[in-house]
Short mmCIF file of C-alpha atoms and ligand atoms in Angstrom, two decimals:
data_model
loop_
_atom_site.label_atom_id
_atom_site.label_comp_id
_atom_site.label_asym_id
_atom_site.label_seq_id
_atom_site.Cartn_x
_atom_site.Cartn_y
_atom_site.Cartn_z
CA MET A 961 0.00 0.00 0.00
CA ALA A 962 1.28 3.42 -0.88
CA VAL A 963 1.06 5.57 2.21
CA GLU A 964 1.43 9.31 2.29
CA PRO A 965 4.55 9.80 4.40
CA SER A 966 4.80 12.88 6.57
CA LEU A 967 7.91 15.04 6.67
CA GLU A 968 8.68 13.37 10.02
CA ASP A 969 8.44 9.88 8.46
CA ILE A 970 10.92 10.87 5.73
CA THR A 971 13.27 12.68 8.10
CA ARG A 972 13.25 9.76 10.58
CA LEU A 973 13.89 7.22 7.85
CA CYS A 974 16.71 9.26 6.32
CA ILE A 975 18.45 9.74 9.63
CA SER A 976 17.88 6.25 11.07
CA ARG A 977 18.92 4.39 7.90
CA GLY A 978 21.87 6.65 7.06
CA PHE A 979 20.56 8.47 4.01
CA ALA A 980 21.09 12.01 5.31
CA PHE A 981 21.89 13.77 8.58
CA PRO A 982 21.67 17.43 9.58
CA SER A 983 25.25 18.64 9.28
CA GLY A 984 26.99 19.20 12.61
CA ARG A 985 24.31 17.20 14.43
CA ILE A 986 26.51 16.64 17.49
CA TYR A 987 26.47 20.46 17.94
CA GLY A 988 22.75 20.77 17.33
CA GLY A 989 22.96 21.03 13.52
CA LEU A 990 23.51 24.02 11.26
CA ALA A 991 20.27 25.15 9.61
CA GLY A 992 20.22 24.49 5.88
CA PHE A 993 23.21 22.12 5.76
CA PHE A 994 23.02 18.35 5.37
CA ASP A 995 25.46 15.50 5.05
CA TYR A 996 24.73 12.26 3.21
CA GLY A 997 25.33 9.06 5.17
CA PRO A 998 26.46 5.71 3.75
CA LEU A 999 23.21 5.00 1.86
CA GLY A 1000 22.71 8.64 0.80
CA ALA A 1001 26.27 8.91 -0.53
CA GLU A 1002 25.71 5.82 -2.73
CA MET A 1003 22.29 7.02 -3.85
CA ARG A 1004 23.62 10.47 -4.70
CA LEU A 1005 26.22 8.85 -6.98
CA GLU A 1006 23.65 6.59 -8.64
CA VAL A 1007 21.33 9.53 -9.41
CA LEU A 1008 24.04 11.82 -10.71
CA ASN A 1009 25.77 9.04 -12.68
CA ASP A 1010 22.48 8.14 -14.35
CA TRP A 1011 21.85 11.81 -15.07
CA TRP A 1012 25.32 12.18 -16.58
CA TYR A 1013 24.89 8.99 -18.59
CA TYR A 1014 21.45 10.00 -19.90
CA PHE A 1015 22.17 13.63 -20.71
CA VAL A 1016 25.89 13.59 -21.55
CA ARG A 1017 27.49 10.24 -22.37
CA SER A 1018 24.63 8.69 -24.32
CA ARG A 1019 24.33 11.80 -26.52
CA ASP A 1020 26.56 13.29 -29.22
CA ASP A 1021 25.59 16.92 -28.70
CA ILE A 1022 26.36 17.49 -25.00
CA VAL A 1023 29.74 17.66 -23.23
CA GLY A 1024 30.53 18.21 -19.58
CA ILE A 1025 32.67 20.62 -17.61
CA HIS A 1026 33.54 20.92 -13.94
CA GLY A 1027 33.98 24.49 -12.70
CA CYS A 1028 35.10 26.25 -9.52
CA ILE A 1029 32.86 27.15 -6.62
CA ILE A 1030 34.59 30.51 -6.26
CA THR A 1031 35.22 32.26 -9.50
CA HIS A 1032 35.97 35.78 -10.70
CA PRO A 1033 33.60 38.16 -8.86
CA ARG A 1034 32.84 40.03 -12.09
CA THR A 1035 30.96 36.89 -13.16
CA TRP A 1036 28.22 37.70 -10.67
CA GLU A 1037 28.03 41.37 -11.63
CA ALA A 1038 27.65 40.36 -15.27
CA SER A 1039 25.10 37.66 -14.51
CA GLY A 1040 22.93 40.12 -12.58
CA HIS A 1041 23.18 38.19 -9.32
CA VAL A 1042 24.83 41.00 -7.37
CA GLU A 1043 21.96 43.29 -8.26
CA SER A 1044 18.98 40.98 -8.55
CA PHE A 1045 19.47 37.72 -6.65
CA ILE A 1046 17.33 38.72 -3.73
CA ASP A 1047 14.53 37.56 -1.47
CA TYR A 1048 12.61 39.81 0.91
CA LEU A 1049 13.47 39.60 4.59
CA VAL A 1050 11.04 40.64 7.27
CA SER A 1051 11.97 40.94 10.94
CA CYS A 1052 9.88 40.99 14.09
CA LYS A 1053 10.18 44.34 15.86
CA LYS A 1054 9.72 42.65 19.25
CA CYS A 1055 11.79 39.44 19.27
CA GLY A 1056 13.98 40.00 16.21
CA ALA A 1057 12.98 36.72 14.52
CA GLU A 1058 13.60 36.82 10.75
CA TYR A 1059 11.40 35.39 7.99
CA ARG A 1060 11.25 35.23 4.23
CA ALA A 1061 8.31 37.56 3.58
CA ASP A 1062 6.64 35.60 0.75
CA HIS A 1063 6.86 32.33 2.67
CA LEU A 1064 5.42 33.93 5.79
CA LEU A 1065 2.43 35.23 3.79
CA GLU A 1066 1.91 31.88 2.03
CA ASP A 1067 1.99 30.09 5.42
CA VAL A 1068 -1.03 32.10 6.56
CA GLY A 1069 -2.87 31.49 3.26
CA VAL A 1070 -2.14 34.80 1.48
CA GLU A 1071 -1.43 34.33 -2.23
CA VAL A 1072 1.78 36.14 -3.25
CA THR A 1073 1.32 37.37 -6.80
CA GLU A 1074 4.17 39.87 -6.81
CA LEU A 1075 7.65 39.77 -5.37
CA THR A 1076 8.13 43.48 -4.69
CA SER A 1077 8.74 45.36 -1.51
CA GLU A 1078 5.50 47.37 -2.03
CA PHE A 1079 3.31 44.30 -2.55
CA LEU A 1080 4.74 42.39 0.41
CA THR A 1081 4.54 45.39 2.78
CA LYS A 1082 0.92 45.99 1.83
CA ALA A 1083 -0.01 42.30 2.07
CA ILE A 1084 1.50 41.98 5.57
CA LYS A 1085 -0.34 45.09 6.76
CA GLU A 1086 -3.71 44.35 5.13
CA ASN A 1087 -3.77 40.75 6.37
CA GLY A 1088 -2.62 41.69 9.88
CA VAL A 1089 0.26 39.19 9.71
CA LYS A 1090 2.23 39.03 12.98
CA CYS A 1091 5.39 37.28 14.12
CA PRO A 1092 4.58 33.52 14.35
CA LYS A 1093 6.96 33.19 17.33
CA CYS A 1094 5.85 36.00 19.66
CA GLY A 1095 2.88 37.65 17.96
CA GLY A 1096 4.89 40.90 17.69
CA GLU A 1097 4.58 43.51 14.96
CA LEU A 1098 6.61 43.01 11.82
CA GLY A 1099 8.82 45.57 10.15
CA ASP A 1100 8.82 46.36 6.42
CA PRO A 1101 10.27 43.68 4.10
CA VAL A 1102 13.75 44.54 2.86
CA PRO A 1103 15.70 43.03 -0.05
CA PHE A 1104 18.32 40.49 1.00
CA ASN A 1105 20.99 39.16 -1.40
CA LEU A 1106 21.27 35.37 -1.14
CA MET A 1107 24.89 35.02 -2.20
CA PHE A 1108 27.40 33.90 0.41
CA THR A 1109 30.48 36.08 0.39
CA THR A 1110 34.08 35.33 1.23
CA TYR A 1111 37.52 36.89 0.72
CA VAL A 1112 40.23 35.67 -1.60
CA GLY A 1113 43.68 36.14 -0.01
CA PRO A 1114 44.59 37.27 3.49
CA LYS A 1115 43.10 40.80 3.37
CA GLN A 1116 39.41 41.20 4.08
CA THR A 1117 39.01 44.19 1.78
CA LYS A 1118 36.36 45.09 -0.76
CA ALA A 1119 38.86 44.38 -3.54
CA ASN A 1120 39.20 40.79 -2.30
CA LEU A 1121 35.49 40.13 -1.93
CA ALA A 1122 34.25 37.03 -3.75
CA TYR A 1123 31.10 34.92 -3.89
CA LEU A 1124 30.29 31.25 -3.51
CA ARG A 1125 28.41 30.41 -6.69
CA PRO A 1126 24.62 30.48 -6.29
CA GLU A 1127 24.18 28.46 -9.52
CA THR A 1128 26.60 26.31 -11.49
CA ALA A 1129 25.31 27.73 -14.79
CA GLN A 1130 27.55 30.79 -14.92
CA LEU A 1131 30.71 28.66 -15.15
CA ILE A 1132 29.32 27.21 -18.37
CA PHE A 1133 28.82 30.71 -19.75
CA THR A 1134 32.25 32.01 -18.72
CA ASN A 1135 33.88 28.90 -20.25
CA PHE A 1136 31.64 29.01 -23.29
CA LYS A 1137 34.22 29.94 -25.93
CA ASP A 1138 36.95 27.64 -24.58
CA THR A 1139 34.55 24.71 -24.40
CA HIS A 1140 33.15 25.39 -27.86
CA ILE A 1141 36.63 25.50 -29.40
CA THR A 1142 38.30 22.63 -27.53
CA ALA A 1143 35.39 20.20 -27.98
CA ARG A 1144 34.93 21.34 -31.61
CA LEU A 1145 31.20 21.81 -31.13
CA LYS A 1146 28.65 22.99 -33.67
CA LEU A 1147 25.25 24.48 -32.88
CA PRO A 1148 23.00 23.20 -31.48
CA PHE A 1149 25.00 21.79 -28.55
CA GLY A 1150 24.86 21.62 -24.78
CA VAL A 1151 27.28 21.89 -21.90
CA ALA A 1152 26.48 20.07 -18.68
CA GLN A 1153 27.78 20.42 -15.15
CA VAL A 1154 27.15 18.90 -11.75
CA GLY A 1155 28.29 20.69 -8.64
CA ARG A 1156 27.65 22.49 -5.37
CA ALA A 1157 25.72 25.74 -5.21
CA PHE A 1158 25.23 28.00 -2.21
CA ARG A 1159 22.37 30.27 -1.23
CA ASN A 1160 22.01 31.99 2.10
CA GLU A 1161 18.33 31.09 2.26
CA ILE A 1162 16.42 33.20 4.81
CA SER A 1163 14.34 30.24 5.95
CA PRO A 1164 15.77 26.86 5.00
CA ARG A 1165 13.15 24.17 5.62
CA ASN A 1166 11.52 20.88 4.76
CA PHE A 1167 14.66 18.90 5.45
CA THR A 1168 16.98 18.85 2.41
CA PHE A 1169 14.39 20.54 0.17
CA ARG A 1170 15.49 24.11 0.86
CA ALA A 1171 19.12 24.03 1.91
CA ARG A 1172 21.91 26.61 1.99
CA GLU A 1173 24.40 24.31 0.35
CA PHE A 1174 23.04 21.96 -2.31
CA GLU A 1175 23.91 20.36 -5.59
CA GLN A 1176 22.75 21.24 -9.07
CA MET A 1177 22.81 19.22 -12.30
CA GLU A 1178 22.54 21.77 -15.09
CA ILE A 1179 22.64 21.88 -18.86
CA GLU A 1180 22.97 25.02 -20.91
CA TYR A 1181 21.74 24.05 -24.36
CA PHE A 1182 22.87 26.53 -27.03
CA VAL A 1183 20.75 27.14 -30.11
CA ASN A 1184 20.96 29.53 -33.02
CA PRO A 1185 18.31 32.17 -32.18
CA LYS A 1186 16.85 31.79 -35.66
CA LYS A 1187 16.44 28.00 -35.16
CA LEU A 1188 14.57 27.76 -31.86
CA ASP A 1189 11.96 25.56 -33.57
CA ASP A 1190 14.43 23.50 -35.49
CA CYS A 1191 14.71 20.46 -33.19
CA PRO A 1192 15.89 17.28 -34.91
CA TYR A 1193 14.68 15.10 -32.02
CA TRP A 1194 11.08 16.36 -32.18
CA ASP A 1195 9.58 13.08 -33.36
CA GLU A 1196 11.02 11.29 -30.32
CA VAL A 1197 9.06 13.48 -27.88
CA ARG A 1198 6.08 15.03 -29.63
CA GLY A 1199 3.61 12.34 -28.47
CA LEU A 1200 4.72 12.38 -24.82
CA GLU A 1201 1.87 13.30 -22.47
CA LEU A 1202 2.39 15.60 -19.53
CA ASN A 1203 0.49 17.52 -16.88
CA LEU A 1204 0.76 21.17 -17.82
CA LEU A 1205 -0.22 24.25 -15.83
CA THR A 1206 0.39 27.37 -17.87
CA ALA A 1207 0.79 30.93 -16.62
CA GLU A 1208 -2.43 31.84 -18.43
CA MET A 1209 -4.34 29.08 -16.56
CA GLN A 1210 -2.95 30.27 -13.24
CA GLU A 1211 -3.93 33.83 -14.01
CA ARG A 1212 -7.50 32.56 -14.58
CA GLY A 1213 -7.37 30.92 -11.15
CA VAL A 1214 -7.05 27.35 -12.50
CA LYS A 1215 -5.23 25.14 -9.99
CA GLU A 1216 -5.23 21.73 -11.72
CA ALA A 1217 -2.89 20.96 -14.59
CA LYS A 1218 -4.34 19.71 -17.88
CA ARG A 1219 -3.19 16.61 -19.71
CA VAL A 1220 -1.69 17.44 -23.10
CA THR A 1221 0.95 16.10 -25.44
CA ILE A 1222 4.22 17.97 -25.93
CA GLU A 1223 3.11 18.72 -29.46
CA GLU A 1224 -0.18 20.21 -28.22
CA ALA A 1225 1.74 22.29 -25.65
CA TYR A 1226 3.89 23.69 -28.44
CA ASP A 1227 1.14 24.05 -31.09
CA SER A 1228 -1.10 25.94 -28.65
CA GLY A 1229 1.73 28.38 -27.95
CA ALA A 1230 1.91 27.38 -24.28
CA ILE A 1231 5.59 26.43 -24.69
CA THR A 1232 6.85 28.98 -27.12
CA THR A 1233 9.76 27.16 -28.77
CA LYS A 1234 10.26 23.55 -29.88
CA TRP A 1235 13.63 23.33 -28.16
CA HIS A 1236 12.11 24.41 -24.87
CA ALA A 1237 9.29 21.86 -25.28
CA TYR A 1238 11.85 19.21 -26.13
CA TRP A 1239 13.76 19.84 -22.91
CA VAL A 1240 10.59 19.69 -20.83
CA ALA A 1241 9.89 16.28 -22.40
CA GLU A 1242 13.43 14.97 -21.94
CA SER A 1243 13.42 16.05 -18.30
CA LEU A 1244 10.19 14.18 -17.65
CA ARG A 1245 11.54 11.12 -19.47
CA TRP A 1246 14.60 11.04 -17.23
CA LEU A 1247 12.66 11.62 -14.01
CA THR A 1248 10.34 8.69 -14.80
CA ARG A 1249 13.31 6.57 -15.94
CA ILE A 1250 14.69 6.80 -12.41
CA GLY A 1251 11.35 5.84 -10.96
CA LEU A 1252 9.26 8.90 -10.12
CA ARG A 1253 5.57 8.31 -10.69
CA GLU A 1254 4.44 10.24 -13.74
CA ASP A 1255 1.13 11.31 -12.21
CA ARG A 1256 3.06 13.06 -9.44
CA LEU A 1257 4.93 15.26 -11.89
CA ARG A 1258 3.76 18.37 -13.67
CA ALA A 1259 5.23 21.25 -15.64
CA ARG A 1260 4.12 24.60 -14.18
CA GLU A 1261 4.95 27.78 -16.00
CA HIS A 1262 6.24 30.75 -14.03
CA VAL A 1263 3.79 33.64 -13.97
CA LYS A 1264 5.36 36.95 -15.02
CA THR A 1265 6.17 38.16 -11.52
CA GLU A 1266 8.01 34.89 -10.70
CA LEU A 1267 10.38 34.99 -13.64
CA ALA A 1268 14.08 35.29 -12.77
CA HIS A 1269 15.87 38.36 -14.09
CA TYR A 1270 17.39 36.34 -16.96
CA ALA A 1271 14.36 34.33 -18.04
CA VAL A 1272 12.04 34.78 -21.01
CA GLN A 1273 9.93 31.74 -20.14
CA THR A 1274 10.36 29.15 -17.36
CA PHE A 1275 8.65 25.86 -16.56
CA ASP A 1276 9.23 24.25 -13.20
CA ILE A 1277 9.00 20.50 -13.07
CA GLU A 1278 7.16 20.01 -9.82
CA TYR A 1279 6.74 16.85 -7.79
CA LYS A 1280 3.70 16.39 -5.57
CA PHE A 1281 5.26 15.79 -2.14
CA SER A 1282 2.89 14.11 0.29
CA PHE A 1283 3.84 16.59 3.05
CA MET A 1284 3.99 19.90 1.17
CA GLY A 1285 2.16 19.51 -2.13
CA TRP A 1286 3.53 20.54 -5.53
CA LYS A 1287 7.13 21.77 -5.30
CA GLU A 1288 9.85 22.52 -7.80
CA ILE A 1289 12.56 19.91 -8.33
CA GLU A 1290 13.79 21.29 -11.65
CA GLY A 1291 13.53 24.58 -13.52
CA ILE A 1292 13.68 24.74 -17.32
CA SER A 1293 14.25 28.25 -18.56
CA ASN A 1294 14.61 29.96 -21.88
CA ARG A 1295 17.45 32.38 -20.87
CA SER A 1296 17.69 33.88 -24.37
CA ASP A 1297 21.15 35.31 -25.10
CA TYR A 1298 21.05 37.27 -21.83
CA ASP A 1299 24.02 35.63 -20.13
CA LEU A 1300 26.42 35.45 -23.06
CA ARG A 1301 25.66 39.06 -24.01
CA ARG A 1302 26.22 40.25 -20.46
CA HIS A 1303 29.56 38.41 -20.22
CA GLN A 1304 30.53 39.86 -23.61
CA GLU A 1305 29.71 43.33 -22.30
CA TYR A 1306 31.50 42.92 -18.93
CA SER A 1307 34.57 41.04 -20.17
CA GLY A 1308 34.97 42.76 -23.52
CA LYS A 1309 35.44 39.28 -25.05
CA ASP A 1310 33.49 38.29 -28.14
CA MET A 1311 30.96 35.58 -27.35
CA GLY A 1312 29.72 35.10 -30.91
CA ILE A 1313 30.26 31.84 -32.79
CA HIS A 1314 29.72 30.86 -36.40
CA ASP A 1315 26.69 28.97 -37.59
CA ASP A 1316 25.52 28.65 -41.19
CA GLY A 1317 27.98 31.26 -42.38
CA GLU A 1318 26.99 33.96 -39.92
CA LYS A 1319 28.08 34.97 -36.45
CA VAL A 1320 25.48 34.52 -33.72
CA ILE A 1321 25.23 34.75 -29.97
CA PRO A 1322 23.26 31.61 -29.20
CA TYR A 1323 20.09 31.41 -27.17
CA VAL A 1324 20.09 29.07 -24.20
CA ILE A 1325 17.53 26.59 -22.96
CA GLU A 1326 18.48 25.53 -19.46
CA PRO A 1327 17.27 22.38 -17.70
CA SER A 1328 18.42 22.85 -14.10
CA PHE A 1329 17.87 19.97 -11.65
CA GLY A 1330 18.44 20.07 -7.92
CA LEU A 1331 20.11 16.77 -7.03
CA ASP A 1332 19.04 16.88 -3.38
CA ARG A 1333 15.45 17.65 -4.31
CA VAL A 1334 15.36 14.80 -6.81
CA ILE A 1335 16.66 12.45 -4.08
CA LEU A 1336 14.06 13.73 -1.61
CA ALA A 1337 11.32 13.19 -4.20
CA LEU A 1338 12.60 9.69 -4.96
CA ILE A 1339 12.60 8.69 -1.28
CA THR A 1340 9.14 10.19 -0.71
CA ASP A 1341 7.79 8.53 -3.83
CA ALA A 1342 9.22 5.14 -2.87
CA TYR A 1343 7.98 5.10 0.72
CA ARG A 1344 5.51 2.22 1.20
CA VAL A 1345 3.94 0.30 4.01
CA ILE A 1346 3.20 -3.24 2.87
CA GLY A 1347 1.44 -5.19 5.60
CA ASP A 1348 3.66 -4.75 8.61
CA ARG A 1349 6.72 -3.92 6.51
CA ARG A 1350 8.12 -0.50 5.74
CA VAL A 1351 9.60 -0.70 2.24
CA LEU A 1352 11.55 1.81 0.24
CA SER A 1353 10.47 0.84 -3.21
CA LEU A 1354 13.24 2.65 -5.08
CA HIS A 1355 13.89 1.97 -8.74
CA PRO A 1356 16.95 -0.34 -8.76
CA ARG A 1357 18.72 2.16 -11.02
CA VAL A 1358 18.99 4.59 -8.10
CA ALA A 1359 18.80 2.18 -5.15
CA PRO A 1360 22.00 2.70 -3.11
CA ILE A 1361 22.49 -1.05 -2.68
CA LYS A 1362 21.30 -3.34 -5.45
CA VAL A 1363 21.56 -6.72 -3.81
CA GLY A 1364 21.80 -8.28 -0.36
CA VAL A 1365 23.45 -11.68 0.14
CA TYR A 1366 22.42 -13.90 3.05
CA PRO A 1367 23.35 -17.36 4.34
CA LEU A 1368 20.06 -18.93 5.45
CA VAL A 1369 21.79 -20.13 8.63
CA THR A 1370 24.93 -18.71 10.14
CA LYS A 1371 27.10 -21.79 9.95
CA GLU A 1372 29.36 -23.53 7.49
CA PRO A 1373 29.26 -24.20 4.61
CA PHE A 1374 26.48 -21.59 4.21
CA VAL A 1375 28.65 -18.67 5.38
CA SER A 1376 31.59 -19.44 3.06
CA LYS A 1377 29.30 -19.94 0.07
CA ALA A 1378 27.42 -16.73 0.82
CA ARG A 1379 30.67 -14.79 1.08
CA GLU A 1380 31.80 -16.24 -2.23
CA VAL A 1381 28.53 -15.16 -3.96
CA TYR A 1382 28.79 -11.74 -2.29
CA ARG A 1383 32.31 -11.25 -3.71
CA LEU A 1384 31.09 -12.30 -7.15
CA LEU A 1385 28.21 -9.82 -7.11
CA LYS A 1386 30.22 -6.99 -5.55
CA THR A 1387 32.40 -6.75 -8.67
CA ARG A 1388 29.29 -5.62 -10.63
CA PHE A 1389 26.82 -4.12 -8.12
CA THR A 1390 26.73 -2.31 -4.80
CA ALA A 1391 26.06 -5.27 -2.50
CA LEU A 1392 25.71 -6.02 1.19
CA TYR A 1393 26.39 -9.15 3.15
CA ASP A 1394 24.28 -9.74 6.23
CA GLU A 1395 24.30 -12.72 8.60
CA LYS A 1396 22.93 -11.02 11.73
CA GLY A 1397 19.49 -12.06 13.03
CA SER A 1398 16.73 -14.14 11.53
CA ILE A 1399 16.39 -14.18 7.77
CA GLY A 1400 13.07 -12.31 8.15
CA ARG A 1401 14.77 -9.50 10.06
CA ARG A 1402 17.56 -9.31 7.51
CA TYR A 1403 15.03 -8.98 4.68
CA ALA A 1404 13.15 -6.32 6.61
CA ARG A 1405 16.30 -4.24 7.13
CA ALA A 1406 17.15 -4.50 3.45
CA ASP A 1407 13.56 -3.59 2.42
CA GLU A 1408 13.76 -0.41 4.44
CA ALA A 1409 17.09 0.49 2.86
CA GLY A 1410 15.54 0.06 -0.59
CA VAL A 1411 17.61 -3.02 -1.59
CA PRO A 1412 15.63 -4.44 -4.55
CA PHE A 1413 17.05 -7.95 -4.66
CA GLY A 1414 18.04 -10.52 -2.02
CA VAL A 1415 20.10 -13.65 -2.63
CA THR A 1416 19.86 -16.46 -0.07
CA ILE A 1417 22.15 -19.47 0.13
CA ASP A 1418 20.18 -22.44 1.42
CA GLY A 1419 20.43 -26.25 1.51
CA GLN A 1420 19.51 -26.65 -2.16
CA THR A 1421 22.47 -24.44 -3.14
CA PHE A 1422 24.80 -27.33 -2.33
CA GLU A 1423 22.81 -29.75 -4.48
CA ASP A 1424 22.36 -27.76 -7.71
CA SER A 1425 24.37 -24.50 -7.40
CA THR A 1426 21.20 -22.39 -7.31
CA VAL A 1427 20.17 -19.68 -4.84
CA THR A 1428 16.88 -17.98 -4.13
CA LEU A 1429 16.52 -14.54 -5.63
CA ARG A 1430 13.98 -12.54 -3.64
CA PHE A 1431 12.20 -9.42 -4.90
CA ARG A 1432 11.80 -6.61 -2.38
CA ASP A 1433 8.40 -5.31 -3.47
CA THR A 1434 6.50 -8.56 -4.00
CA ARG A 1435 8.54 -10.90 -1.75
CA GLU A 1436 8.38 -13.32 -4.68
CA GLN A 1437 11.31 -15.78 -4.83
CA ILE A 1438 12.76 -17.58 -7.82
CA ARG A 1439 15.73 -19.94 -8.12
CA VAL A 1440 18.69 -18.84 -10.18
CA ARG A 1441 21.99 -20.56 -10.94
CA ILE A 1442 24.87 -18.75 -9.20
CA GLU A 1443 26.81 -18.25 -12.43
CA GLU A 1444 23.76 -16.60 -14.02
CA LEU A 1445 23.10 -14.20 -11.14
CA PRO A 1446 25.11 -11.13 -12.40
CA THR A 1447 23.45 -11.21 -15.85
CA LYS A 1448 20.00 -11.86 -14.36
CA ILE A 1449 20.27 -8.95 -11.92
CA ALA A 1450 21.60 -6.59 -14.63
CA GLN A 1451 18.65 -7.52 -16.86
CA LEU A 1452 16.18 -7.01 -14.04
CA ILE A 1453 17.56 -3.54 -13.38
CA GLU A 1454 17.47 -2.58 -17.05
CA ASN A 1455 13.92 -3.88 -17.60
CA TRP A 1456 12.47 -2.75 -14.27
CA GLY A 1457 8.90 -1.55 -14.58
CA SER A 1458 8.57 -2.67 -18.18
CA GLY A 1459 7.27 -6.09 -17.21
CA GLY A 1460 10.59 -7.66 -18.25
N1 GAP B 408 20.60 28.04 -13.10
C1 GAP B 408 19.21 28.17 -12.84
C2 GAP B 408 18.88 28.04 -11.43
O1 GAP B 408 19.73 28.00 -10.57
P1 GAP B 408 16.82 27.75 -9.82
O2 GAP B 408 15.38 27.44 -10.16
O3 GAP B 408 17.13 28.85 -8.91
O4 GAP B 408 17.53 27.97 -11.24
C3 GAP B 408 17.52 25.25 -10.04
O5 GAP B 408 17.50 26.42 -9.27
C4 GAP B 408 17.25 24.04 -9.14
O6 GAP B 408 18.17 24.04 -8.04
C5 GAP B 408 15.86 24.05 -8.52
O7 GAP B 408 14.90 23.51 -9.37
C6 GAP B 408 16.08 23.21 -7.29
O8 GAP B 408 15.94 21.84 -7.60
C7 GAP B 408 17.53 23.48 -6.92
N2 GAP B 408 17.57 24.43 -5.78
C8 GAP B 408 17.44 25.76 -5.84
N3 GAP B 408 17.53 26.30 -4.60
C9 GAP B 408 17.69 25.26 -3.74
C10 GAP B 408 17.82 25.15 -2.32
N4 GAP B 408 17.86 26.23 -1.55
N5 GAP B 408 17.98 23.92 -1.78
C11 GAP B 408 17.97 22.81 -2.57
N6 GAP B 408 17.85 22.86 -3.92
C12 GAP B 408 17.71 24.06 -4.50
#
């Protein structure tokens, strides 16, 4: 049975099973910072490796880079982050508690349709919003820049001021020409990057969902501005169905997404370019490939007042979390030529490249995933209570441990044989060996850790060299010859969910 886990259920599971811990927990934790434990560290790698495989290695038109966390400070002036990367901070006049103004209003049911100081001030006053902690009067919301600052070199002077990157994207833009030349790329092409990003969020919350240090998986896909509808992969995605909530629908007060095909979304003008529509489709294809339920995903367009300073049109891919409703796990923006033009202006370096005999500054479509949010969505989505068992029904592609190996009884020759099978499987898959407690308890521990397959060495193993292969979700067991196990498990992972 699929249950609707609460935030406490997810937090408890993550901490008790070693997926994620509040960072600095022995000192009470540092708000907005999280560390991955043994299972989380493996799962993080599985998700990002699959992302890299799907979007970079399996394609011919995307290459990867790996940029610095601290880069030239002019980057952030050019990108507009120094000026515009702000949220509104509101403080209690009585107890000094600080809140993010739009979140505070949303928490008391006020719809925030504009992110301006004037709108937020008026909304707080008109709705009589008070400090949730002490009931005190609130001051006026003031803009607060989210970038963390630091100093490069020993002197803490203005000249040495630098920023921890708030998005990985800018490193792709500043390296644009070098990447284009060295990888001998021709438009259209993409550059991908995975790495840490930092935002001094006013109110980090919902466990890892809104953190101050997190990880992004981003692609900047460069297209000739005259060819935004010239997508050679269109036939692969045009028939894909999605749940779409446009800005126009939201402005009419519509809350539920409508079911359309990608082609209908483009033909109706809801998604204004084919390349943008293509990247919405590809994102959904990857998110379902790693196991997220399709009916829990939707593409929601940003209304005008939500758009980032660089964006022409943005769709958030939102996942319906059981404990907080629809929330963004990925943003897909049409950033136009904004970033490359700004870097050209601020650096004085030409950002144009040749395409079809003319020089162009490409447009950019940007799929930007939050790795930690994808992981949180996967864990929430996979949380099940089946009878008296708690099962993390993760897709094996992202399960931190693929297979558990167990001797039915903890004595020879079962233990030696089980260790031999474990060593065999460990060369191909993340595996665990467990001989502690009853076999039922061992299965239960593995189920909670999301281990999709269990291999048990029993009496029959010594007669015909077979073992039982147990399936986490159904508890079904089949017998498999030991030598066939690696191929069998690899096939099961590849064909998971397709009835294979
Ligand atoms: N380069 C575009 C960009 O950074 P964004 O919508 O601000 O766009 C992209 O961020 C993704 O990064 C989001 O969809 C989300 O998954 C993740 N993200 C943003 N802020 C985050 C935070 N405070 N904690 C965790 N993930 C965050």
